[in-house]
Structure formats: structure tokens, C-alpha cells
Amino acid sequence: METRVHAQTIGRRSGPATDPESDRLPERAQGAIDVAVIGAGLIGLSIAWRLAKAGLAVAAIERAKAGDGASLAATGMLAAAAEHEPGGEALLPLCLASQRLWHPFRDELEAESGLTIDYRREGTFVIALGRDEVERLRFRHDLQRRDGLAVEWLSGPAIRAREPGLRPTVTAGLFCADDHQVDPARVMAALRRAFRAAGGRLVEETTVTALLREGGRVAGVETSAGTVRAGTVVLASGAWAGEGSLVPDLALPVRPLKGQSVALQMTPRSGSLSHVVWTEQVHMAPKGDGSLIVGATVEETGFDPHLTAGGLYALLEGARRALPGVEEMRVAGIWSGFRPTSDDDAPILGEALPGLVLAVGHHRNGYLLAPVTAEAVSTLILRGETLPVAAPFGLARFAPHHSLRSETP
């Protein structure tokens, strides 16, 4: 039975207006398309856009509206350094490779869509409030330096000189100059427009019910609107990839990890931030429209989309500990979404069955990893080659006596 669960919102931010209409599936008489992408979130549309640009006939098929699962609920941080934690050493090369790809990815996306994505390069602060947090932050800084990341240790006064709205209790922090951010609503609007401009079909509110298998390979998809034959199928359905109804023989280790976020409106009275700021409780990201996104809770509640008083309290109190002006800001929106999380918090990329390619499990790094994921999957489909940086992230690492660490030199 199909699970009809959507993220819940109260006044979620929106991006530029785009063509609201959805495309139709190809008529059976037109023959097979080259690629069917299951899922039209950030990852699915990034891949679909790249393949359509290369001249392939591509359809991106979305069970709801494009981006409704995690992509429009995200904050849009490109935080390879700030996100780096113990156990993340194997993932770091992929994160850094994708961070380097973001500039050309942005340039192409803005040029081909005619939209801006509010790419901001001010950098990111990771701050400590109090002695105990300083010690934990020093441990993180040692890890970052050991792994070659360009991160600067700053005193509390030095941080407050750049962000005067922060409390005097900010005692130290890290400055991650290369950790930039984008506006998710604008990115999704631009991807939608660029993909369709490249000749792609965006088919929304259409459920993929089964994979079409012929001669030992995946040859298309069965949907609520009919059958689509395709040379290759890409599974990019986010948190829904692990439900098992499409590929029960693979048992994909992907689950939903719920996150609630809130948008506040900064005003002259409340003060503002100009950088992304992380604390131990929350992250705060200022956007070009004057809003401040505060996120995000981490909840193992399955596909429960409901907004909760406890979640909102945790976000606002976490922000208020560092930024007192939060008390004067208007609440502009609250929403939840589902991070697609694998068992080791790293993405699953590559061919799983003949004709079926996976691009799932990006956890909280979807925006950071979108460019390298699109490049890895398009390279595999167009040239039959695996990018070396993506090679450790195949499904085989979850086999018994195997791990991501064992694949990493």
C-alpha cells in the first residue's frame, strides 16, 4: 500500500514563481525514454538536469510535488568543514570534491534557468558558549586540522566583532571560510526550470508502483499513470528509498530522520546575522530576503510529519542562547521534513542491478553533495565509468564483513 505522507508546513518560505504545470508521461507509442528518475527532489532533479543537458530523453517522476520531502525543508548549507565530525573521514573527500564543484554548478544553473539561487560566501561560524563547549570545540578543531581543513580558531570578542548581535557568553569559535550556503527554495525553482528548458519531463503527483524487469535487467517503471520504458532507471526518492516495495531484494538501508525548522524575520530592532552560525543546539542561516532559518531537530519518528511544541521550543531556545534578538523576530514559517539517512550517514551511489542506479541516503548533506552526485551518476550512465571519489559509496559496503572504512584507502 502506498504511504501518503508529506512534510508539514505553516508558512514555508517560497522561491521565485515558476511554471506550476506538470508534464505528462511519454505516450507508449513514442517508445522508451533514455532515463527515468524516481524522485524530483534536489538529488533527482540535479541528476535529471545533467542527463537532459547531455541530450538524453529524461523523465523525473515525483510522488508529490518536486522538493516536498527534504529539499524544500533544508537550510541549504554547503558545510564540509562545519559538518565534519569523528567518523566522517571516509566521507570528507566526497564532500570537498562537491564543494569545489558548487561554483560551476551555480553558474550553469543560474545561466540556464535565468534565476538566482542566493549563493552566499560569507562563511560559517561554529561557536561555543561556556567552558565545557569550548573544550568540545577544541576537540573538533583538532580533528579538522588533522584532516587538512582550512578552519580558523577565534576568540569570543573576535567573533562578536564580526557578529555583534551574538551574546557576550560566546567564548570562542571556529570560522569556516569555505562553508557557503544557498537558498533551497531558489535552487529548486532554478532546477525545475533548467531541467524543463533542457527538454526534460517533470511528472508530479505520480507514484512509481513497481520496476519493470525484462531479461534480467530493470527496463522501466510502472506508475499510477501508466508504464514508462527506460534504458536506465535512477532511484533518487530520498527518505522513501528504503520502504522496500520497489526493490525488496535489495533491502536498502535508508530511513527517514525527521527535522523541524523555523523561519524568523529579522528587523532593525531585532538585529541580524550576516554569517551562518552553528551552536551545539541549532544552526542559524540568514537569507537574502531578510529571513533567518533556524534548524533543525533530529527525530527518529519515522514518517510522522507533525510539528510539535517541543520542537519549536528547542529551536527558539537554542537560537536565543546565542542571539538574544531572536525574541524580537517575527515567526514567518515552521515546517518539517525527512532527511534520507543511510545506516552510516553517507550516500549510496552506483549501479545496484542492471539498469538500476542508486542516488540515495544523503542524510543532512544533500545540498553539499548535489553537484558531485549529479556528476557521478551522469558519468556512470553516459560513459559507463565510476568516478574514483564516488567508488567507496556503493551498496556493497553494507554487505556482511564490509564497511565504508574498508573501501577507503
Tab-separated table of C-alpha atoms in Angstrom:
chain	number	residue	atom	x	y	z
A	1	MET	CA	0.000	0.000	0.000
A	2	GLU	CA	1.285	3.446	-0.871
A	3	THR	CA	2.316	5.675	2.026
A	4	ARG	CA	0.841	9.140	1.551
A	5	VAL	CA	2.930	11.229	3.921
A	6	HIS	CA	4.108	14.743	3.261
A	7	ALA	CA	6.203	17.174	5.239
A	8	GLN	CA	4.067	19.537	7.300
A	9	THR	CA	4.337	23.304	6.951
A	10	ILE	CA	2.952	26.512	8.355
A	11	GLY	CA	4.043	29.319	6.075
A	12	ARG	CA	7.085	27.669	4.494
A	13	ARG	CA	9.259	30.079	2.501
A	14	SER	CA	8.832	30.016	-1.259
A	15	GLY	CA	11.187	30.763	-4.117
A	16	PRO	CA	10.642	32.564	-7.413
A	17	ALA	CA	7.457	31.778	-9.280
A	18	THR	CA	7.897	29.005	-11.847
A	19	ASP	CA	5.636	27.252	-14.301
A	20	PRO	CA	3.290	25.359	-11.961
A	21	GLU	CA	2.194	22.802	-14.516
A	22	SER	CA	3.491	19.250	-14.504
A	23	ASP	CA	4.423	17.325	-17.633
A	24	ARG	CA	2.774	14.122	-18.755
A	25	LEU	CA	4.428	10.760	-19.076
A	26	PRO	CA	5.608	9.836	-22.586
A	27	GLU	CA	2.994	8.096	-24.686
A	28	ARG	CA	3.648	4.388	-25.158
A	29	ALA	CA	3.731	4.929	-28.919
A	30	GLN	CA	6.745	7.180	-28.575
A	31	GLY	CA	8.871	4.284	-27.379
A	32	ALA	CA	11.267	4.121	-24.465
A	33	ILE	CA	12.978	7.124	-22.960
A	34	ASP	CA	16.636	7.025	-22.028
A	35	VAL	CA	16.354	7.598	-18.270
A	36	ALA	CA	13.521	7.569	-15.734
A	37	VAL	CA	14.454	9.250	-12.452
A	38	ILE	CA	12.322	8.239	-9.473
A	39	GLY	CA	12.143	11.324	-7.277
A	40	ALA	CA	12.274	15.008	-8.185
A	41	GLY	CA	13.909	16.442	-5.115
A	42	LEU	CA	17.278	18.162	-5.157
A	43	ILE	CA	19.251	14.995	-5.947
A	44	GLY	CA	16.832	13.624	-8.528
A	45	LEU	CA	16.448	16.912	-10.400
A	46	SER	CA	20.199	17.619	-10.329
A	47	ILE	CA	20.856	14.255	-11.972
A	48	ALA	CA	17.961	14.614	-14.403
A	49	TRP	CA	19.100	18.094	-15.448
A	50	ARG	CA	22.650	16.888	-16.135
A	51	LEU	CA	21.423	13.985	-18.252
A	52	ALA	CA	18.934	16.125	-20.178
A	53	LYS	CA	21.713	18.659	-20.869
A	54	ALA	CA	23.709	15.798	-22.372
A	55	GLY	CA	20.922	15.150	-24.858
A	56	LEU	CA	19.161	12.192	-23.246
A	57	ALA	CA	15.386	11.841	-23.057
A	58	VAL	CA	14.721	12.054	-19.310
A	59	ALA	CA	11.594	11.963	-17.147
A	60	ALA	CA	11.727	12.816	-13.429
A	61	ILE	CA	8.744	11.231	-11.678
A	62	GLU	CA	7.687	12.624	-8.297
A	63	ARG	CA	5.099	11.145	-5.920
A	64	ALA	CA	4.118	14.596	-4.595
A	65	LYS	CA	5.462	17.986	-5.663
A	66	ALA	CA	9.119	18.476	-6.555
A	67	GLY	CA	11.154	19.010	-3.385
A	68	ASP	CA	8.415	18.229	-0.869
A	69	GLY	CA	10.357	15.555	1.045
A	70	ALA	CA	13.596	17.115	2.289
A	71	SER	CA	14.796	19.553	-0.363
A	72	LEU	CA	12.474	22.451	0.457
A	73	ALA	CA	12.750	21.738	4.194
A	74	ALA	CA	16.541	22.074	4.219
A	75	THR	CA	18.626	25.106	5.164
A	76	GLY	CA	20.941	24.934	2.152
A	77	MET	CA	24.321	24.820	3.879
A	78	LEU	CA	27.425	23.710	1.988
A	79	ALA	CA	29.302	22.912	5.165
A	80	ALA	CA	32.103	20.430	4.529
A	81	ALA	CA	34.153	21.756	7.459
A	82	ALA	CA	31.435	22.638	9.967
A	83	GLU	CA	29.732	19.257	9.450
A	84	HIS	CA	32.963	17.264	9.790
A	85	GLU	CA	32.836	15.031	12.844
A	86	PRO	CA	34.604	11.935	14.189
A	87	GLY	CA	33.792	9.017	11.912
A	88	GLY	CA	33.362	11.277	8.899
A	89	GLU	CA	36.853	10.809	7.488
A	90	ALA	CA	35.701	8.489	4.692
A	91	LEU	CA	33.017	10.940	3.556
A	92	LEU	CA	35.225	14.045	3.617
A	93	PRO	CA	36.865	13.626	0.154
A	94	LEU	CA	33.416	13.391	-1.459
A	95	CYS	CA	32.250	16.491	0.438
A	96	LEU	CA	35.306	18.518	-0.566
A	97	ALA	CA	35.055	17.419	-4.191
A	98	SER	CA	31.441	18.553	-4.302
A	99	GLN	CA	32.199	21.827	-2.548
A	100	ARG	CA	34.668	22.614	-5.341
A	101	LEU	CA	32.021	21.802	-7.951
A	102	TRP	CA	29.469	24.190	-6.496
A	103	HIS	CA	30.769	27.318	-8.255
A	104	PRO	CA	30.440	25.942	-11.815
A	105	PHE	CA	27.204	24.175	-10.827
A	106	ARG	CA	25.765	27.502	-9.644
A	107	ASP	CA	26.960	29.378	-12.721
A	108	GLU	CA	25.374	26.877	-15.116
A	109	LEU	CA	22.162	26.616	-13.130
A	110	GLU	CA	21.643	30.368	-12.931
A	111	ALA	CA	22.522	30.875	-16.601
A	112	GLU	CA	20.204	28.138	-17.859
A	113	SER	CA	17.283	28.919	-15.570
A	114	GLY	CA	17.519	32.702	-15.604
A	115	LEU	CA	17.102	32.636	-11.804
A	116	THR	CA	19.485	33.426	-8.955
A	117	ILE	CA	19.907	30.953	-6.101
A	118	ASP	CA	21.190	33.362	-3.401
A	119	TYR	CA	24.620	31.740	-3.233
A	120	ARG	CA	26.305	33.363	-0.216
A	121	ARG	CA	30.008	33.082	0.534
A	122	GLU	CA	30.372	34.936	3.856
A	123	GLY	CA	31.438	31.721	5.581
A	124	THR	CA	30.276	29.892	8.696
A	125	PHE	CA	30.935	30.273	12.423
A	126	VAL	CA	30.793	27.332	14.824
A	127	ILE	CA	30.594	28.871	18.294
A	128	ALA	CA	30.974	27.788	21.896
A	129	LEU	CA	29.045	29.211	24.845
A	130	GLY	CA	30.797	28.405	28.121
A	131	ARG	CA	33.870	26.430	29.164
A	132	ASP	CA	32.512	22.932	28.527
A	133	GLU	CA	31.552	23.803	24.966
A	134	VAL	CA	34.986	25.334	24.367
A	135	GLU	CA	36.667	22.044	25.232
A	136	ARG	CA	34.423	20.121	22.867
A	137	LEU	CA	35.050	22.709	20.161
A	138	ARG	CA	38.826	22.333	20.605
A	139	PHE	CA	38.451	18.614	20.002
A	140	ARG	CA	36.543	19.343	16.789
A	141	HIS	CA	39.168	21.870	15.701
A	142	ASP	CA	41.951	19.328	16.243
A	143	LEU	CA	40.056	16.854	14.041
A	144	GLN	CA	39.541	19.455	11.316
A	145	ARG	CA	43.208	20.454	11.296
A	146	ARG	CA	44.332	16.820	11.264
A	147	ASP	CA	42.189	16.244	8.175
A	148	GLY	CA	43.545	19.298	6.372
A	149	LEU	CA	40.539	21.623	6.611
A	150	ALA	CA	41.058	25.386	6.484
A	151	VAL	CA	39.418	26.418	9.753
A	152	GLU	CA	40.396	29.402	11.925
A	153	TRP	CA	40.142	29.459	15.744
A	154	LEU	CA	38.791	32.777	17.038
A	155	SER	CA	38.220	34.273	20.464
A	156	GLY	CA	34.772	35.330	21.601
A	157	PRO	CA	35.500	39.060	21.146
A	158	ALA	CA	36.852	38.426	17.635
A	159	ILE	CA	33.647	36.623	16.683
A	160	ARG	CA	31.421	39.297	18.197
A	161	ALA	CA	33.341	41.952	16.266
A	162	ARG	CA	32.028	40.295	13.094
A	163	GLU	CA	28.628	39.368	14.527
A	164	PRO	CA	27.816	41.996	17.185
A	165	GLY	CA	24.330	40.608	17.768
A	166	LEU	CA	25.700	37.499	19.479
A	167	ARG	CA	25.711	37.270	23.265
A	168	PRO	CA	28.829	38.067	25.332
A	169	THR	CA	28.670	34.446	26.520
A	170	VAL	CA	30.100	33.403	23.139
A	171	THR	CA	33.563	32.472	24.386
A	172	ALA	CA	35.258	31.034	21.288
A	173	GLY	CA	34.535	29.717	17.847
A	174	LEU	CA	35.701	28.388	14.514
A	175	PHE	CA	35.483	30.259	11.233
A	176	CYS	CA	34.966	28.028	8.201
A	177	ALA	CA	35.594	30.397	5.293
A	178	ASP	CA	34.785	27.849	2.579
A	179	ASP	CA	31.449	26.755	4.053
A	180	HIS	CA	28.944	28.725	1.984
A	181	GLN	CA	25.156	28.493	1.618
A	182	VAL	CA	22.323	28.655	-0.907
A	183	ASP	CA	18.587	29.247	-0.689
A	184	PRO	CA	16.825	25.868	-1.117
A	185	ALA	CA	13.606	27.379	-2.474
A	186	ARG	CA	15.551	29.249	-5.145
A	187	VAL	CA	17.705	26.239	-6.034
A	188	MET	CA	14.652	24.037	-6.510
A	189	ALA	CA	12.891	26.659	-8.639
A	190	ALA	CA	16.014	27.013	-10.792
A	191	LEU	CA	16.458	23.244	-11.195
A	192	ARG	CA	12.849	22.825	-12.195
A	193	ARG	CA	13.136	25.498	-14.872
A	194	ALA	CA	16.580	24.432	-16.141
A	195	PHE	CA	15.578	20.765	-16.402
A	196	ARG	CA	12.490	21.533	-18.441
A	197	ALA	CA	14.403	24.028	-20.591
A	198	ALA	CA	16.836	21.201	-21.416
A	199	GLY	CA	13.945	19.087	-22.688
A	200	GLY	CA	13.267	17.055	-19.549
A	201	ARG	CA	9.812	15.973	-18.422
A	202	LEU	CA	8.848	16.708	-14.804
A	203	VAL	CA	5.945	14.441	-13.851
A	204	GLU	CA	4.488	15.269	-10.433
A	205	GLU	CA	1.844	13.643	-8.234
A	206	THR	CA	2.548	10.323	-9.919
A	207	THR	CA	3.539	7.283	-7.885
A	208	VAL	CA	6.005	4.687	-9.132
A	209	THR	CA	4.415	1.399	-8.106
A	210	ALA	CA	6.908	-1.143	-9.480
A	211	LEU	CA	10.053	-1.581	-11.501
A	212	LEU	CA	9.635	-3.090	-14.949
A	213	ARG	CA	12.048	-6.024	-15.291
A	214	GLU	CA	12.881	-7.809	-18.516
A	215	GLY	CA	15.708	-10.156	-19.412
A	216	GLY	CA	17.437	-9.853	-16.068
A	217	ARG	CA	17.544	-6.051	-16.010
A	218	VAL	CA	15.397	-3.099	-14.988
A	219	ALA	CA	13.724	-1.790	-18.142
A	220	GLY	CA	11.431	0.950	-16.867
A	221	VAL	CA	8.791	1.719	-14.254
A	222	GLU	CA	5.124	1.075	-13.628
A	223	THR	CA	3.346	4.182	-12.346
A	224	SER	CA	-0.101	5.299	-11.275
A	225	ALA	CA	-0.329	6.965	-14.709
A	226	GLY	CA	0.952	4.069	-16.804
A	227	THR	CA	4.106	2.235	-17.868
A	228	VAL	CA	7.325	4.021	-18.805
A	229	ARG	CA	10.060	2.048	-20.554
A	230	ALA	CA	13.560	3.374	-19.961
A	231	GLY	CA	17.101	2.348	-20.752
A	232	THR	CA	18.139	3.229	-17.189
A	233	VAL	CA	16.188	3.910	-14.004
A	234	VAL	CA	17.686	6.129	-11.294
A	235	LEU	CA	16.311	5.734	-7.776
A	236	ALA	CA	16.533	9.127	-6.049
A	237	SER	CA	13.434	9.000	-3.875
A	238	GLY	CA	15.039	10.307	-0.691
A	239	ALA	CA	13.747	9.003	2.617
A	240	TRP	CA	11.248	6.769	0.783
A	241	ALA	CA	14.004	4.734	-0.892
A	242	GLY	CA	14.155	2.276	1.990
A	243	GLU	CA	10.458	1.419	2.092
A	244	GLY	CA	11.173	-1.743	0.110
A	245	SER	CA	8.171	-2.059	-2.165
A	246	LEU	CA	10.131	-1.197	-5.335
A	247	VAL	CA	13.292	-3.202	-4.696
A	248	PRO	CA	12.560	-5.694	-1.900
A	249	ASP	CA	15.502	-7.847	-2.974
A	250	LEU	CA	17.939	-5.014	-2.152
A	251	ALA	CA	16.702	-4.023	1.347
A	252	LEU	CA	18.136	-0.527	1.038
A	253	PRO	CA	19.373	0.712	4.444
A	254	VAL	CA	17.719	4.148	4.219
A	255	ARG	CA	15.303	5.589	6.770
A	256	PRO	CA	13.621	8.963	7.400
A	257	LEU	CA	15.151	11.217	10.048
A	258	LYS	CA	12.668	13.972	10.816
A	259	GLY	CA	13.738	17.581	11.202
A	260	GLN	CA	11.702	20.623	12.198
A	261	SER	CA	12.840	24.149	11.303
A	262	VAL	CA	11.555	27.684	11.748
A	263	ALA	CA	11.939	30.849	9.677
A	264	LEU	CA	12.191	34.142	11.557
A	265	GLN	CA	12.066	37.620	10.046
A	266	MET	CA	14.990	39.822	11.045
A	267	THR	CA	14.235	43.508	11.655
A	268	PRO	CA	16.282	46.612	12.569
A	269	ARG	CA	15.010	46.250	16.137
A	270	SER	CA	15.926	42.589	16.461
A	271	GLY	CA	19.318	42.837	14.821
A	272	SER	CA	20.573	40.305	12.336
A	273	LEU	CA	23.276	37.838	11.346
A	274	SER	CA	25.417	38.018	8.229
A	275	HIS	CA	27.071	34.573	8.539
A	276	VAL	CA	25.747	31.090	9.115
A	277	VAL	CA	26.180	30.393	12.837
A	278	TRP	CA	26.245	26.944	14.420
A	279	THR	CA	25.831	26.229	18.109
A	280	GLU	CA	25.680	22.840	19.801
A	281	GLN	CA	21.881	23.054	19.678
A	282	VAL	CA	20.971	24.746	16.376
A	283	HIS	CA	22.252	26.341	13.211
A	284	MET	CA	21.095	29.771	12.042
A	285	ALA	CA	21.294	30.822	8.403
A	286	PRO	CA	20.447	34.352	7.192
A	287	LYS	CA	18.878	34.538	3.739
A	288	GLY	CA	18.761	37.279	1.152
A	289	ASP	CA	15.084	38.026	1.807
A	290	GLY	CA	15.814	39.034	5.415
A	291	SER	CA	14.727	35.768	6.982
A	292	LEU	CA	16.741	33.693	9.438
A	293	ILE	CA	16.349	29.921	9.180
A	294	VAL	CA	16.813	28.100	12.486
A	295	GLY	CA	17.175	24.340	12.289
A	296	ALA	CA	16.892	21.574	12.849
A	297	THR	CA	15.619	18.951	15.222
A	298	VAL	CA	16.768	15.345	14.831
A	299	GLU	CA	13.916	12.910	15.468
A	300	GLU	CA	13.690	9.149	14.910
A	301	THR	CA	9.921	9.197	14.435
A	302	GLY	CA	9.524	7.574	11.038
A	303	PHE	CA	7.261	9.428	8.638
A	304	ASP	CA	5.446	11.405	11.344
A	305	PRO	CA	5.230	14.886	9.791
A	306	HIS	CA	3.627	16.736	12.687
A	307	LEU	CA	5.014	19.978	14.019
A	308	THR	CA	5.418	19.939	17.794
A	309	ALA	CA	5.591	22.496	20.585
A	310	GLY	CA	8.694	20.746	21.898
A	311	GLY	CA	10.444	21.007	18.563
A	312	LEU	CA	9.645	24.699	18.202
A	313	TYR	CA	10.739	25.394	21.780
A	314	ALA	CA	14.062	23.607	21.273
A	315	LEU	CA	14.783	25.632	18.134
A	316	LEU	CA	13.866	29.025	19.594
A	317	GLU	CA	15.609	28.426	22.911
A	318	GLY	CA	18.711	27.136	21.147
A	319	ALA	CA	18.808	30.258	18.986
A	320	ARG	CA	18.086	32.602	21.915
A	321	ARG	CA	21.064	31.278	23.890
A	322	ALA	CA	23.364	32.763	21.253
A	323	LEU	CA	21.296	35.529	19.665
A	324	PRO	CA	19.050	37.485	22.071
A	325	GLY	CA	17.457	39.435	19.230
A	326	VAL	CA	15.547	36.277	18.309
A	327	GLU	CA	12.947	37.332	20.887
A	328	GLU	CA	12.050	40.360	18.730
A	329	MET	CA	11.804	38.479	15.423
A	330	ARG	CA	8.513	37.524	13.832
A	331	VAL	CA	7.847	33.853	13.139
A	332	ALA	CA	7.470	33.595	9.368
A	333	GLY	CA	7.127	29.838	8.945
A	334	ILE	CA	7.539	26.432	10.562
A	335	TRP	CA	7.967	23.132	8.751
A	336	SER	CA	9.157	19.574	8.977
A	337	GLY	CA	10.936	17.329	6.515
A	338	PHE	CA	12.576	13.918	6.293
A	339	ARG	CA	16.330	13.528	5.870
A	340	PRO	CA	17.144	10.400	3.824
A	341	THR	CA	19.599	8.718	6.175
A	342	SER	CA	21.617	5.583	5.467
A	343	ASP	CA	22.955	3.292	8.158
A	344	ASP	CA	26.372	5.006	8.041
A	345	ASP	CA	25.084	8.545	7.262
A	346	ALA	CA	26.765	8.529	3.823
A	347	PRO	CA	25.111	8.406	0.393
A	348	ILE	CA	24.574	5.228	-1.608
A	349	LEU	CA	25.697	5.763	-5.199
A	350	GLY	CA	26.093	3.478	-8.193
A	351	GLU	CA	24.517	0.577	-10.036
A	352	ALA	CA	22.567	-1.804	-7.821
A	353	LEU	CA	21.044	-4.000	-10.539
A	354	PRO	CA	21.485	-3.999	-14.309
A	355	GLY	CA	19.591	-0.917	-15.428
A	356	LEU	CA	19.072	0.477	-11.894
A	357	VAL	CA	21.305	3.214	-10.448
A	358	LEU	CA	21.045	4.428	-6.842
A	359	ALA	CA	21.435	8.007	-5.594
A	360	VAL	CA	20.004	7.906	-2.079
A	361	GLY	CA	20.910	8.299	1.599
A	362	HIS	CA	22.457	11.777	1.594
A	363	HIS	CA	21.403	12.433	5.217
A	364	ARG	CA	21.965	16.137	6.015
A	365	ASN	CA	24.479	16.712	3.203
A	366	GLY	CA	22.114	16.789	0.244
A	367	TYR	CA	22.835	20.355	-0.835
A	368	LEU	CA	26.564	19.995	-0.328
A	369	LEU	CA	26.702	16.718	-2.277
A	370	ALA	CA	24.275	17.509	-5.103
A	371	PRO	CA	26.907	18.547	-7.697
A	372	VAL	CA	29.193	15.551	-7.182
A	373	THR	CA	26.230	13.172	-7.084
A	374	ALA	CA	24.938	14.540	-10.388
A	375	GLU	CA	28.402	14.224	-11.914
A	376	ALA	CA	28.938	10.692	-10.586
A	377	VAL	CA	25.583	9.362	-11.779
A	378	SER	CA	25.697	11.093	-15.160
A	379	THR	CA	29.257	9.842	-15.743
A	380	LEU	CA	28.160	6.294	-14.931
A	381	ILE	CA	25.158	6.453	-17.279
A	382	LEU	CA	26.794	8.350	-20.138
A	383	ARG	CA	30.224	6.702	-20.150
A	384	GLY	CA	29.903	3.611	-18.003
A	385	GLU	CA	32.620	4.927	-15.687
A	386	THR	CA	32.701	5.296	-11.910
A	387	LEU	CA	34.216	8.483	-10.517
A	388	PRO	CA	37.058	7.442	-8.194
A	389	VAL	CA	35.824	9.762	-5.433
A	390	ALA	CA	32.388	8.090	-5.564
A	391	ALA	CA	33.646	4.498	-5.742
A	392	PRO	CA	33.565	3.813	-1.960
A	393	PHE	CA	29.867	4.644	-1.712
A	394	GLY	CA	28.252	1.690	-3.448
A	395	LEU	CA	25.598	-0.501	-1.874
A	396	ALA	CA	28.104	-3.345	-1.483
A	397	ARG	CA	29.620	-1.687	1.575
A	398	PHE	CA	26.609	-2.781	3.632
A	399	ALA	CA	27.276	-6.457	2.923
A	400	PRO	CA	28.426	-8.549	5.915
A	401	HIS	CA	32.106	-8.082	6.849
A	402	HIS	CA	32.286	-4.974	4.689
A	403	SER	CA	32.193	-1.280	5.545
A	404	LEU	CA	32.801	2.150	4.114
A	405	ARG	CA	36.058	2.341	6.045
A	406	SER	CA	37.294	-0.861	4.426
A	407	GLU	CA	36.844	0.702	0.974
A	408	THR	CA	38.659	3.910	1.827
A	409	PRO	CA	42.426	3.982	1.290
